[in-house]
Short mmCIF file of C-alpha atoms and ligand atoms in Angstrom, two decimals:
data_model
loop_
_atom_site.label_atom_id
_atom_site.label_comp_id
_atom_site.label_asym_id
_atom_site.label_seq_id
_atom_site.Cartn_x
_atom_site.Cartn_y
_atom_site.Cartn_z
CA UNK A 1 97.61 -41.11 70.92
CA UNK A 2 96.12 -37.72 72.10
CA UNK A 3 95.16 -35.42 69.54
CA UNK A 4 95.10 -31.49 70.11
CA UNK A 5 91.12 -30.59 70.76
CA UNK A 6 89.49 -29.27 67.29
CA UNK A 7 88.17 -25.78 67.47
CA UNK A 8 85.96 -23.80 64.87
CA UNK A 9 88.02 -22.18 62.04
CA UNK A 10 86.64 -18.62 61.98
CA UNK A 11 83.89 -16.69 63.29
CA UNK A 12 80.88 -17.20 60.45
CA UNK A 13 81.90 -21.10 60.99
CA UNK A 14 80.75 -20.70 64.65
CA UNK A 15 77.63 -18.40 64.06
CA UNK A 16 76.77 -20.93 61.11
CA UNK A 17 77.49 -23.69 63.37
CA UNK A 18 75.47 -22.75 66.76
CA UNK A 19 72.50 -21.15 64.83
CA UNK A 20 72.50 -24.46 62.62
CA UNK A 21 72.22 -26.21 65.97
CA UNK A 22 69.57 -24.17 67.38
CA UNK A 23 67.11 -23.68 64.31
CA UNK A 24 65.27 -26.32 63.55
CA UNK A 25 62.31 -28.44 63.50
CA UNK A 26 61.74 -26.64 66.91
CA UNK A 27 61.18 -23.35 64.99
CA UNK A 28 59.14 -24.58 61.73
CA UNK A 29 57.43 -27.81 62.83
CA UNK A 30 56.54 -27.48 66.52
CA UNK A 31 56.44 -23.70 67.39
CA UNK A 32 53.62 -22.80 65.09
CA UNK A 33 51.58 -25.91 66.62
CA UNK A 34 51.95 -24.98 69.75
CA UNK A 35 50.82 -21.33 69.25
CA UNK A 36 48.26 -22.49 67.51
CA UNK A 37 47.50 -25.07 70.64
CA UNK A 38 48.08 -22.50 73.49
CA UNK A 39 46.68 -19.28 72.73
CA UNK A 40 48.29 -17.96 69.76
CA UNK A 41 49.86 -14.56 70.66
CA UNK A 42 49.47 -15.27 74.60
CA UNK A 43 51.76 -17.91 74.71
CA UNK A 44 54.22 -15.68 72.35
CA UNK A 45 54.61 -13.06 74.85
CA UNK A 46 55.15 -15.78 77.49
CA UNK A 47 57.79 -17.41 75.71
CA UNK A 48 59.64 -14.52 74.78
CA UNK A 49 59.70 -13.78 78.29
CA UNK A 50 61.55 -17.10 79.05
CA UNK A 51 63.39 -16.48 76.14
CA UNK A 52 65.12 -13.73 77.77
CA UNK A 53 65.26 -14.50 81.45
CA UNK A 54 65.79 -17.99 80.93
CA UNK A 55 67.24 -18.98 77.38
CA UNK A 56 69.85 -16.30 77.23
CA UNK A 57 71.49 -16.63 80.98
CA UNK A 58 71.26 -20.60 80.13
CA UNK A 59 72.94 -20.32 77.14
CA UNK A 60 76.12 -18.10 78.15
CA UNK A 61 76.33 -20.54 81.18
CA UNK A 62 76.24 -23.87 78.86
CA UNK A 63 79.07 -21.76 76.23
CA UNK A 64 81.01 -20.64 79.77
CA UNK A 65 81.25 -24.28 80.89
CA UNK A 66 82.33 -25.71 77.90
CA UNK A 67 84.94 -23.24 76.99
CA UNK A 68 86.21 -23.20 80.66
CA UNK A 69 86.54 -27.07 80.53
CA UNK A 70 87.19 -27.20 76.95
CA UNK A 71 86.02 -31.15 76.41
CA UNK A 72 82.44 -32.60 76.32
CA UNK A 73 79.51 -32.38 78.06
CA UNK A 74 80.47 -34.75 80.99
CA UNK A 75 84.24 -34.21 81.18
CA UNK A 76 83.76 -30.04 80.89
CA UNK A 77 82.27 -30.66 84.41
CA UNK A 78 84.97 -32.76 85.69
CA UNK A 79 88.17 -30.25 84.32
CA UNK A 80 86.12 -27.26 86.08
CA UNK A 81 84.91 -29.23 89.38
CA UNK A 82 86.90 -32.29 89.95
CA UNK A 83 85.76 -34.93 92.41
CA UNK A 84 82.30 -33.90 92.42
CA UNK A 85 79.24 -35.68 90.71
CA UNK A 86 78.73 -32.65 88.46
CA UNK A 87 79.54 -35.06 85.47
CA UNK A 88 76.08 -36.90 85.97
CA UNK A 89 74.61 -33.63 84.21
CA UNK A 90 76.55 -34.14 81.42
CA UNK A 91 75.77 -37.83 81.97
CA UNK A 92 71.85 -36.64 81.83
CA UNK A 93 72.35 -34.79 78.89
CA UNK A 94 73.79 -37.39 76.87
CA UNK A 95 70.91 -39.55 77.50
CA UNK A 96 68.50 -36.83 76.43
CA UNK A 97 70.46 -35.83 73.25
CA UNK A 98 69.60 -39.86 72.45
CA UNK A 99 66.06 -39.46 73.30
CA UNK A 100 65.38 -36.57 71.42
CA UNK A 101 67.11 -37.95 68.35
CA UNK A 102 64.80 -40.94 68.73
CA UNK A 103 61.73 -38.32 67.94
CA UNK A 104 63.21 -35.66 66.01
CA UNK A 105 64.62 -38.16 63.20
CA UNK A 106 61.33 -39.49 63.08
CA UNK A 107 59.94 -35.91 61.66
CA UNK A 108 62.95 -35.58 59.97
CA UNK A 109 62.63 -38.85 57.55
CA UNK A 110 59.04 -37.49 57.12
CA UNK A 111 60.34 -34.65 55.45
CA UNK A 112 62.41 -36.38 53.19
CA UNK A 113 58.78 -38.72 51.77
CA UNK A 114 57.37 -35.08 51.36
CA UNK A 115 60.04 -33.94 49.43
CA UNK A 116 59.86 -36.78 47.36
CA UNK A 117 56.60 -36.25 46.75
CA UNK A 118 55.67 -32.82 46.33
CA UNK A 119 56.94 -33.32 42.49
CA UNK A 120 53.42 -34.71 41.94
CA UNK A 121 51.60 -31.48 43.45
CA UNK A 122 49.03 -30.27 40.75
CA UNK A 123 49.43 -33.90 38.74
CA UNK A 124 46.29 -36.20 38.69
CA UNK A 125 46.58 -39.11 41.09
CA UNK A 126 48.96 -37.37 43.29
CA UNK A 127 49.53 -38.82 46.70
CA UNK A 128 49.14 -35.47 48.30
CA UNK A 129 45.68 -34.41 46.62
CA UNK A 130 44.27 -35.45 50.06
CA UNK A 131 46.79 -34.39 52.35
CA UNK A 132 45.07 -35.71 55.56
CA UNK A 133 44.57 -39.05 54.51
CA UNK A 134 47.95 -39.63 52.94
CA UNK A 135 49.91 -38.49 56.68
CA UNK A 136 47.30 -40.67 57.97
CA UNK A 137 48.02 -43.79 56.16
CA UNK A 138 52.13 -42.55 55.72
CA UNK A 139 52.91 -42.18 59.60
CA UNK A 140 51.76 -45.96 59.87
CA UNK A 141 53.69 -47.67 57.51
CA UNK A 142 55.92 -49.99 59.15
CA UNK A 143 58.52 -49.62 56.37
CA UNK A 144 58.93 -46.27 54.85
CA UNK A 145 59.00 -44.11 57.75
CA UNK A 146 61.48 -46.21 59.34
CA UNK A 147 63.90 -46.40 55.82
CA UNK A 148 63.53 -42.51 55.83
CA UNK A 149 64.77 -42.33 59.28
CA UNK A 150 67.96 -44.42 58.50
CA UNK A 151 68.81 -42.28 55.56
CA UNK A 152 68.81 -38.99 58.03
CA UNK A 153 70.46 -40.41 60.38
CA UNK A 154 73.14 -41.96 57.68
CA UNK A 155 73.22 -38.38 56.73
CA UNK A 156 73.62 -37.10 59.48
CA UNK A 157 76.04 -39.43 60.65
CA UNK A 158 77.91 -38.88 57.43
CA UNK A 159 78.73 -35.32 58.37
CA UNK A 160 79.49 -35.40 61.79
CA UNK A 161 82.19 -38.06 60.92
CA UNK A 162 84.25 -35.76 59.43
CA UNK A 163 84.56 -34.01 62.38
CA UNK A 164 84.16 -30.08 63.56
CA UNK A 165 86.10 -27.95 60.94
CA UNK A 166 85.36 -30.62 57.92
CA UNK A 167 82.18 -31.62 58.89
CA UNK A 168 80.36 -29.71 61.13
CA UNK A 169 81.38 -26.35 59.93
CA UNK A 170 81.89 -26.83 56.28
CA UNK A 171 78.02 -28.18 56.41
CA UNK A 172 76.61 -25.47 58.20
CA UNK A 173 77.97 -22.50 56.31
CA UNK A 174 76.68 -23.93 53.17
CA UNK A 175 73.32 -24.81 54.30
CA UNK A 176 72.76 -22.06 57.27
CA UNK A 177 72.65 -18.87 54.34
CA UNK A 178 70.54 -21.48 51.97
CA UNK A 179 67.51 -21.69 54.98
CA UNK A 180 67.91 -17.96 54.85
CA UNK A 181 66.66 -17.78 51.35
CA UNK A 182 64.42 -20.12 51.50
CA UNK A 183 62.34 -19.01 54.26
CA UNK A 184 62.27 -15.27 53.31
CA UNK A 185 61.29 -16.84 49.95
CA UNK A 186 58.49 -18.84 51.29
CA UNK A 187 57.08 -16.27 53.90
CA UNK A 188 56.98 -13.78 50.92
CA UNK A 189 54.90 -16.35 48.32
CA UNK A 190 52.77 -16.92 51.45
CA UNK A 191 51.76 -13.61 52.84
CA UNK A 192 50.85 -12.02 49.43
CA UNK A 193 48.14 -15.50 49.63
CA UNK A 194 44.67 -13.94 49.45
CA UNK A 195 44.21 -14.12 53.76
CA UNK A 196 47.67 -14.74 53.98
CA UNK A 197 48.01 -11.86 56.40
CA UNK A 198 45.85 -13.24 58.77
CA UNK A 199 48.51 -15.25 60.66
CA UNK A 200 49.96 -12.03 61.35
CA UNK A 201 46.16 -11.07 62.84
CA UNK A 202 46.30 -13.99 64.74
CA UNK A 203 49.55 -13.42 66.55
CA UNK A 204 48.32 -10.25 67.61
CA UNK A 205 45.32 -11.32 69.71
CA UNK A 206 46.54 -12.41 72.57
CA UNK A 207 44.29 -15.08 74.55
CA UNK A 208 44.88 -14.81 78.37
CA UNK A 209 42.39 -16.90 79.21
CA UNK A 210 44.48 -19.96 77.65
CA UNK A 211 47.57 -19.39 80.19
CA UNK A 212 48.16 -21.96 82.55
CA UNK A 213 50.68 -23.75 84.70
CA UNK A 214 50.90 -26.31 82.19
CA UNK A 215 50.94 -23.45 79.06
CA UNK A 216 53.44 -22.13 80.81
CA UNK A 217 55.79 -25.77 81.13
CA UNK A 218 55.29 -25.94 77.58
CA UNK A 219 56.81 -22.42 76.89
CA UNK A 220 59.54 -22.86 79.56
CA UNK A 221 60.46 -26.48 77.47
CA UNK A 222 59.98 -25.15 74.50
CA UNK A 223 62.30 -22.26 74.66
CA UNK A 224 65.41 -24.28 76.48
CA UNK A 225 63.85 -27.04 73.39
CA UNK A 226 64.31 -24.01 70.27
CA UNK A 227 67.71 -22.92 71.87
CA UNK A 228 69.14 -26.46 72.30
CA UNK A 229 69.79 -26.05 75.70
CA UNK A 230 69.88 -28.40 78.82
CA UNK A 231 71.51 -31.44 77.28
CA UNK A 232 75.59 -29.96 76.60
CA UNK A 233 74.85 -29.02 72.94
CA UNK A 234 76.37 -25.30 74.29
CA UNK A 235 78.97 -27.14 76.09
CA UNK A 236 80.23 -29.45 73.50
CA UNK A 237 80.22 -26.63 71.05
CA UNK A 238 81.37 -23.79 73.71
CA UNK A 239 84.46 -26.17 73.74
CA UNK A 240 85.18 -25.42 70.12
CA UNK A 241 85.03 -22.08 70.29
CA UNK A 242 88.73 -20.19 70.74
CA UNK A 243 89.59 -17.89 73.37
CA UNK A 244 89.55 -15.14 71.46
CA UNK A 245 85.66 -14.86 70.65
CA UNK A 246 83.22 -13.20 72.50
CA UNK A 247 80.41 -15.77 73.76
CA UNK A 248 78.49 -13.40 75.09
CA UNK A 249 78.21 -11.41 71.52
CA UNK A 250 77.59 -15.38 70.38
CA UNK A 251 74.69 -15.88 73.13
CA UNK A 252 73.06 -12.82 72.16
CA UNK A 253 72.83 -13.24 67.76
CA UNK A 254 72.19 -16.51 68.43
CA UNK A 255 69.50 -16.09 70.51
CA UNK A 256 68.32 -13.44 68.57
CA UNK A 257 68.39 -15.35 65.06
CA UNK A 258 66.41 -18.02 66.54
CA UNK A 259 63.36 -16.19 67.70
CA UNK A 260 63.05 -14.34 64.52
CA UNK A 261 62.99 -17.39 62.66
CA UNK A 262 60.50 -18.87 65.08
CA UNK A 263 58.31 -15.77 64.67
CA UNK A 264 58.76 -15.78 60.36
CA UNK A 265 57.97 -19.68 60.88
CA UNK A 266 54.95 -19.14 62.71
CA UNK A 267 53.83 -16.05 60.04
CA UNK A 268 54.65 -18.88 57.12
CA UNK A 269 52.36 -21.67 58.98
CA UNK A 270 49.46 -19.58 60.54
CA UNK A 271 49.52 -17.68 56.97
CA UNK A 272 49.23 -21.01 55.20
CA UNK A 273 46.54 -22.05 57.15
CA UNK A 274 44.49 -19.18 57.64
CA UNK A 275 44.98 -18.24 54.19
CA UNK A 276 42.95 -21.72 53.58
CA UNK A 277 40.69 -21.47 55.83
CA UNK A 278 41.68 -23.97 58.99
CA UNK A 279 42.22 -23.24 62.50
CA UNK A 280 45.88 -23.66 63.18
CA UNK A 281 45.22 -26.34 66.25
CA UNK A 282 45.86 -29.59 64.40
CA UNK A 283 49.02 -30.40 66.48
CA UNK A 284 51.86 -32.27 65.25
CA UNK A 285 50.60 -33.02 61.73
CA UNK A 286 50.08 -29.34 61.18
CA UNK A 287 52.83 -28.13 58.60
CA UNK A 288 52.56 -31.72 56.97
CA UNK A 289 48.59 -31.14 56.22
CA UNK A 290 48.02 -27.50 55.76
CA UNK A 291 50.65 -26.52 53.82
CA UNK A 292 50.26 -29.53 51.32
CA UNK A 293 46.67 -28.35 51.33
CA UNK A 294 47.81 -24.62 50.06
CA UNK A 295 50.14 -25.90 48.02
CA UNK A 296 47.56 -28.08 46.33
CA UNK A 297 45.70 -24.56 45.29
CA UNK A 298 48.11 -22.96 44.82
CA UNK A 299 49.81 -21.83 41.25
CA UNK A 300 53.57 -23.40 41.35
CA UNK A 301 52.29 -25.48 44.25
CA UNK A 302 55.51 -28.46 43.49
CA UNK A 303 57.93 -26.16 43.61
CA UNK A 304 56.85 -24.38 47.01
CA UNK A 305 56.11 -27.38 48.41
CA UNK A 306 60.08 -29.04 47.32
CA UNK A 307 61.22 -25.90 48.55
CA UNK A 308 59.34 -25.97 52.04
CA UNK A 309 60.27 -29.25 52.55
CA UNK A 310 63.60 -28.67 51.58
CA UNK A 311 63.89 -26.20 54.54
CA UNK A 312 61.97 -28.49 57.30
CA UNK A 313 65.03 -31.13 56.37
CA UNK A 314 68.27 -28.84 56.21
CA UNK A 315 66.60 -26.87 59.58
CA UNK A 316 66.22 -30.80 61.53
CA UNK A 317 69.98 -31.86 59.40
CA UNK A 318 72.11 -29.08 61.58
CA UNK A 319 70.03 -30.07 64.48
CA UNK A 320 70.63 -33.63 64.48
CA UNK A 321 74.12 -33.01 63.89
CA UNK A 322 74.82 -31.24 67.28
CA UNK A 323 72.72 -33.63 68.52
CA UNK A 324 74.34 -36.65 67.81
CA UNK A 325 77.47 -34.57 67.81
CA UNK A 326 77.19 -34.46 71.84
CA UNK A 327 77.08 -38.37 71.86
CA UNK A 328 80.25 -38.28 69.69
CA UNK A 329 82.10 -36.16 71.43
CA UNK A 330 81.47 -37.76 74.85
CA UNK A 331 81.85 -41.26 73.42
CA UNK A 332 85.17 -40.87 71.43
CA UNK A 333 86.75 -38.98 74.51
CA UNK A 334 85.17 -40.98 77.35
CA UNK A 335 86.30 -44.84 75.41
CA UNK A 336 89.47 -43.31 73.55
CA UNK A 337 87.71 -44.79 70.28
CA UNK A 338 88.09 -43.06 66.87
CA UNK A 339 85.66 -40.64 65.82
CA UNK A 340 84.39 -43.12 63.18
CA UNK A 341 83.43 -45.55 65.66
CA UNK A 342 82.04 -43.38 68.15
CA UNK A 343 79.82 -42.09 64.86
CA UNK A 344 78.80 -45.66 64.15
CA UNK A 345 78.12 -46.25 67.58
CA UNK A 346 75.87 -42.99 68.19
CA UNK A 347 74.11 -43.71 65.10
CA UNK A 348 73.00 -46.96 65.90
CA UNK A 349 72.44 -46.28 69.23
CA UNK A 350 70.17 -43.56 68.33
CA UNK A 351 67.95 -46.14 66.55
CA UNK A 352 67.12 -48.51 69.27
CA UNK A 353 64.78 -45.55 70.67
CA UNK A 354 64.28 -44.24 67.22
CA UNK A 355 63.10 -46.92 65.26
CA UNK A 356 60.33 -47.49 68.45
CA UNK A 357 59.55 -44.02 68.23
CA UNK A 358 58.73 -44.44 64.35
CA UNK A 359 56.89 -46.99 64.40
CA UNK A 360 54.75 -46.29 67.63
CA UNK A 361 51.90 -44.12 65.07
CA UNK A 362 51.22 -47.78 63.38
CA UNK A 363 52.66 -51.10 65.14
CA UNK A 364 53.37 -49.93 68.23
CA UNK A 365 50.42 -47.87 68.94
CA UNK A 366 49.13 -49.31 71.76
CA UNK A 367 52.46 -48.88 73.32
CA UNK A 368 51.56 -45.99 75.67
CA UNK A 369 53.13 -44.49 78.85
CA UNK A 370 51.41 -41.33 80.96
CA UNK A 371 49.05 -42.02 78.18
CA UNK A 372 50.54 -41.47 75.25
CA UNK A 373 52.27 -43.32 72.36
CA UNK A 374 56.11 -43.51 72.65
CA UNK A 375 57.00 -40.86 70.43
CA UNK A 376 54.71 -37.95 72.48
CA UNK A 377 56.13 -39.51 75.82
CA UNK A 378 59.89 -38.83 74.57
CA UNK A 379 58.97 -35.70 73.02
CA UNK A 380 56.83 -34.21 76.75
CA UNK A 381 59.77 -36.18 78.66
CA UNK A 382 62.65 -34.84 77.28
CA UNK A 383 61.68 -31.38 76.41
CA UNK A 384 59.31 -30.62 79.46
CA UNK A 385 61.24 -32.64 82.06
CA UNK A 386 64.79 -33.25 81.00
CA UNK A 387 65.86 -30.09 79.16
CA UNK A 388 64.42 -27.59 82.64
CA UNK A 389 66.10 -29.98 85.14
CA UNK A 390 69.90 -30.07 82.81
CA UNK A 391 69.78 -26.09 82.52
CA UNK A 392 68.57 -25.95 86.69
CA UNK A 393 71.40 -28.02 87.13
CA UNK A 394 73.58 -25.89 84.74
CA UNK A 395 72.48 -22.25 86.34
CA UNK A 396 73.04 -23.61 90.04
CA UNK A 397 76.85 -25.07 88.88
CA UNK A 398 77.55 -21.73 87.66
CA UNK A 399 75.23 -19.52 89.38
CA UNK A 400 76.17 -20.94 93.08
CA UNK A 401 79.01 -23.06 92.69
CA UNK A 402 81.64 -21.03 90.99
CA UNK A 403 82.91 -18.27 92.12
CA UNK A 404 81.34 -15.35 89.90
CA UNK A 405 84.70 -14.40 89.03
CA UNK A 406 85.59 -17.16 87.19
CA UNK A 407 82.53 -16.62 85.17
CA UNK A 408 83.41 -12.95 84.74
CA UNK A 409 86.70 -13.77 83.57
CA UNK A 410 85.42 -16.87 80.72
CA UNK A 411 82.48 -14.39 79.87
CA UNK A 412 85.04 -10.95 79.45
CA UNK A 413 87.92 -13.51 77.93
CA UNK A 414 89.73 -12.71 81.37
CA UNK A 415 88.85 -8.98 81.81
CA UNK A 416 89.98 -8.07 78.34
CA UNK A 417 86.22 -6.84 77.48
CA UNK A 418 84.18 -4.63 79.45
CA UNK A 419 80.93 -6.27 81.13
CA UNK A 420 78.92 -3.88 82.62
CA UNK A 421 75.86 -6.12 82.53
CA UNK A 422 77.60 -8.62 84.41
CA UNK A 423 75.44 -8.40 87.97
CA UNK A 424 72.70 -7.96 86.45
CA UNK A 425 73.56 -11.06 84.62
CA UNK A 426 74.75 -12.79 87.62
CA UNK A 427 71.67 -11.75 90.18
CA UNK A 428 69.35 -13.34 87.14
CA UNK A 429 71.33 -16.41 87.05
CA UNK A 430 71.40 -17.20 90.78
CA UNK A 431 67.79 -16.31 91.55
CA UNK A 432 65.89 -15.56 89.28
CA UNK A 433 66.41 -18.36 86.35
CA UNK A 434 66.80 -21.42 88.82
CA UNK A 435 63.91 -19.72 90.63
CA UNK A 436 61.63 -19.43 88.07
CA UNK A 437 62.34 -23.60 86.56
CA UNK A 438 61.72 -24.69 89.93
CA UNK A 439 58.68 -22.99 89.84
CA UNK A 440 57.19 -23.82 86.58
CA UNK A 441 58.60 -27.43 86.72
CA UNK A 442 56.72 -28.13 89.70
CA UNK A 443 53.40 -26.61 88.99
CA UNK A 444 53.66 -27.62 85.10
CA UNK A 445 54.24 -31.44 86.13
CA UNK A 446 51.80 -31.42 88.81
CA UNK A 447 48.98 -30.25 86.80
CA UNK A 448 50.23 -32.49 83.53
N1 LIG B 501 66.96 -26.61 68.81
C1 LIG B 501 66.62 -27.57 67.80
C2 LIG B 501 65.29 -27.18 67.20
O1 LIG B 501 64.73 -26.17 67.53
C3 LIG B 501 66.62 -28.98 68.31
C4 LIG B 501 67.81 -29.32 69.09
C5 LIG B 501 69.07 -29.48 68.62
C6 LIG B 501 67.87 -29.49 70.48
N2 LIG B 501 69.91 -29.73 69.64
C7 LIG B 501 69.22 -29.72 70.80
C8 LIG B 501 66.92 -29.44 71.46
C9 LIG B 501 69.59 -29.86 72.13
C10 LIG B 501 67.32 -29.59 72.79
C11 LIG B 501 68.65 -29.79 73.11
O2 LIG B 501 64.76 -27.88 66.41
#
């Protein structure tokens, strides 16, 4: 019984969908934290760099392959170069897309205790009147973490059932123009804070001195990381997208949307924690102890807080769905099962890392590998090792092994659309981009 392939329904469904995929937890959660880690403004310039000679050629490559082989991440490789191992990229990637859902759904459950809570905000006896000690004591319960986790992932699981037009599509146009509003909401309650400006201070003194081979791995990772790139995400969703649309136009808002939202993120956090008087270098637990700190102190601190919350879980919600959504796809084509089974399977699947991942900040602390509890060693893993090598391996099958005319042709939907970029874009691909990983992966993991 072979169904015909589902594509996206319309244009805004595709934007919604791919930006939904690529904003994230990335953007609010971990890019301020590592600015505020690695040199603030410095490590901005650098990964706006990458952004554009790595992230964009990467990302037209991923959407190329997956239209050109129109099926999921691993069989994309096999309709475009059959009997070759290309497939164990897509093979790669699948892992990765589990091993990142192990540690993003982790954050993600978090978000849904501090929505939860921030109703208390300005109550006596509120849990968050000491915002440090509550994440302290939170992150090691054995037991609510880990239910919070199973609800996103139930969520999550509950949408990408439905499948790419019902689910995936419907979901993301709803909830992609709602993050709008809420974070243009939240940036403007936050820079009018007394100090709440400084952020913006901050990003504009640069710190040299703090880039380094391994500063730069973490802006290479991050920005394949923030763009969902190097696990088949593009692919699997390139293979949705009809033959009429122009990827390239797709590559470039996307790309676009993301690193303004990274940069109105960062001006939200920094603000926050400037505004109260903190250095922004806290790491992880940042946005979940400075901003329940200024919204503590601040007037209509609940309903800031519900809403900032609010956006950290709909921004990780259309991540983990083209997460899990890669699984899915590969699972339901590659065993012939329905796409309710290969969404129960994924789901639970996703749990025997995720679960560990959870609970490796209480029980499973002492758990530690390249010395550090499970959940940093998936997050440095995937993101620093995984994510560079999948999009090296993606820029060297298109950049080397296809002939650059097929590329022109999926790229200018088969010389319909002029491309006068296109050896500029091509030259970058083949040398410069795998050039540059190579480079940065090495030194970055030598020096780690
Ligand atoms: N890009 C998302 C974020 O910034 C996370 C994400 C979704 C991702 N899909 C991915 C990361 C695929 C790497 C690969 O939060």
């Amino acid at each position: 019984m072979k169904q015909p392939r589902e594509t996206f329904s319309t244009r805004f469904g595709i934007i919604t969908a791919v930006t939904g995929s690529v904003i994230g937890l990335g953007n609010i959660w971990k890019f301020p934290y590592l600015l505020g880690q690695h040199g603030g403004s410095a490590f901005l310039i650098v990964y706006i760099l990458f952004i554009v000679v790595l992230g964009l050629p990467v990302m037209l490559a991923e959407l190329a392959i997956g239209r050109m082989g129109h099926s999921n991440a691993v069989h994309s490789f096999h309709n475009i170069a059959p009997d070759t191992r290309w497939k164990v990229v897509g093979a790669l990637g699948v892992l990765a897309a589990f091993i990142i859902l192990s540690f993003y759904t982790t954050v993600a459950g978090w978000t849904l205790e501090y929505m939860v809570n921030s109703f208390t905000i300005g109550s006596d006896g509120s849990p968050l009147s000491d915002p440090s000690a509550f994440f302290n004591e939170f992150i090691k319960n054995p037991v609510r973490p880990v239910l919070w986790q199973l609800l996103f992932v139930a969520i999550t699981g509950a949408i990408v059932i439905w499948g790419v037009k019902r689910g995936i599509e419907k979901a993301s146009k709803v909830l992609m123009p709602l993050l709008l509003l809420l974070i243009v909401v939240l940036c403007a309650r936050v820079l009018t804070l007394p100090k709440g400006l400084e952020g913006l201070f901050f990003l504009c003194k640069p710190d040299f001195s703090k880039i380094n081979a391994v500063t730069c791995l973490y802006a290479m990772g991050h920005a394949f990381f923030s763009l969902s790139l190097g696990l088949g995400v593009m692919i699997t969703y390139g293979s949705y997208i009809g033959k009429s649309e122009r990827i390239n136009r797709i590559a470039g808002h996307v790309v676009l949307s993301d690193t303004i939202f990274s940069v109105l993120s960062a001006l939200l956090i920094l603000g926050a924690a400037f505004a109260f008087g903190v250095q922004p270098d806290a790491g992880p637990s940042l946005v979940f102890v400075t901003l329940p700190n200024t919204f503590n102190s601040m007037p209509g601190g609940a309903f800031f807080s519900l809403l900032f919350f609010l956006l950290l879980a709909i921004a990780a919600l259309t991540s983990t769905i083209s997460l899990l959504e890669v699984v899915v796809a590969y699972a339901q084509e590659r065993f012939r099962i329905t796409r309710r089974n290969a969404t129960l399977v994924a789901c639970l699947g996703s749990l025997v890392l995720g679960i560990p991942s959870t609970l490796s900040f209480g029980g499973l602390k002492g758990v530690r590998l390249l010395g550090r509890n499970l959940f940093e060693f998936f997050d440095v893993i995937s993101s620093n090792i995984m994510l560079p090598l999948g999009a090296l391996l993606v820029v060297i099958f298109v950049g080397w092994l296809q002939s650059s005319k097929n590329l022109k042709a999926e790229i200018t939907n088969s010389y319909t659309l002029k491309a006068r970029y296109f050896p500029a874009l091509h030259f970058v691909l083949r040398y410069i981009t795998p050039g540059l990983i190579l480079i940065i992966l090495i030194s970055g993991i030598l020096a780690l």
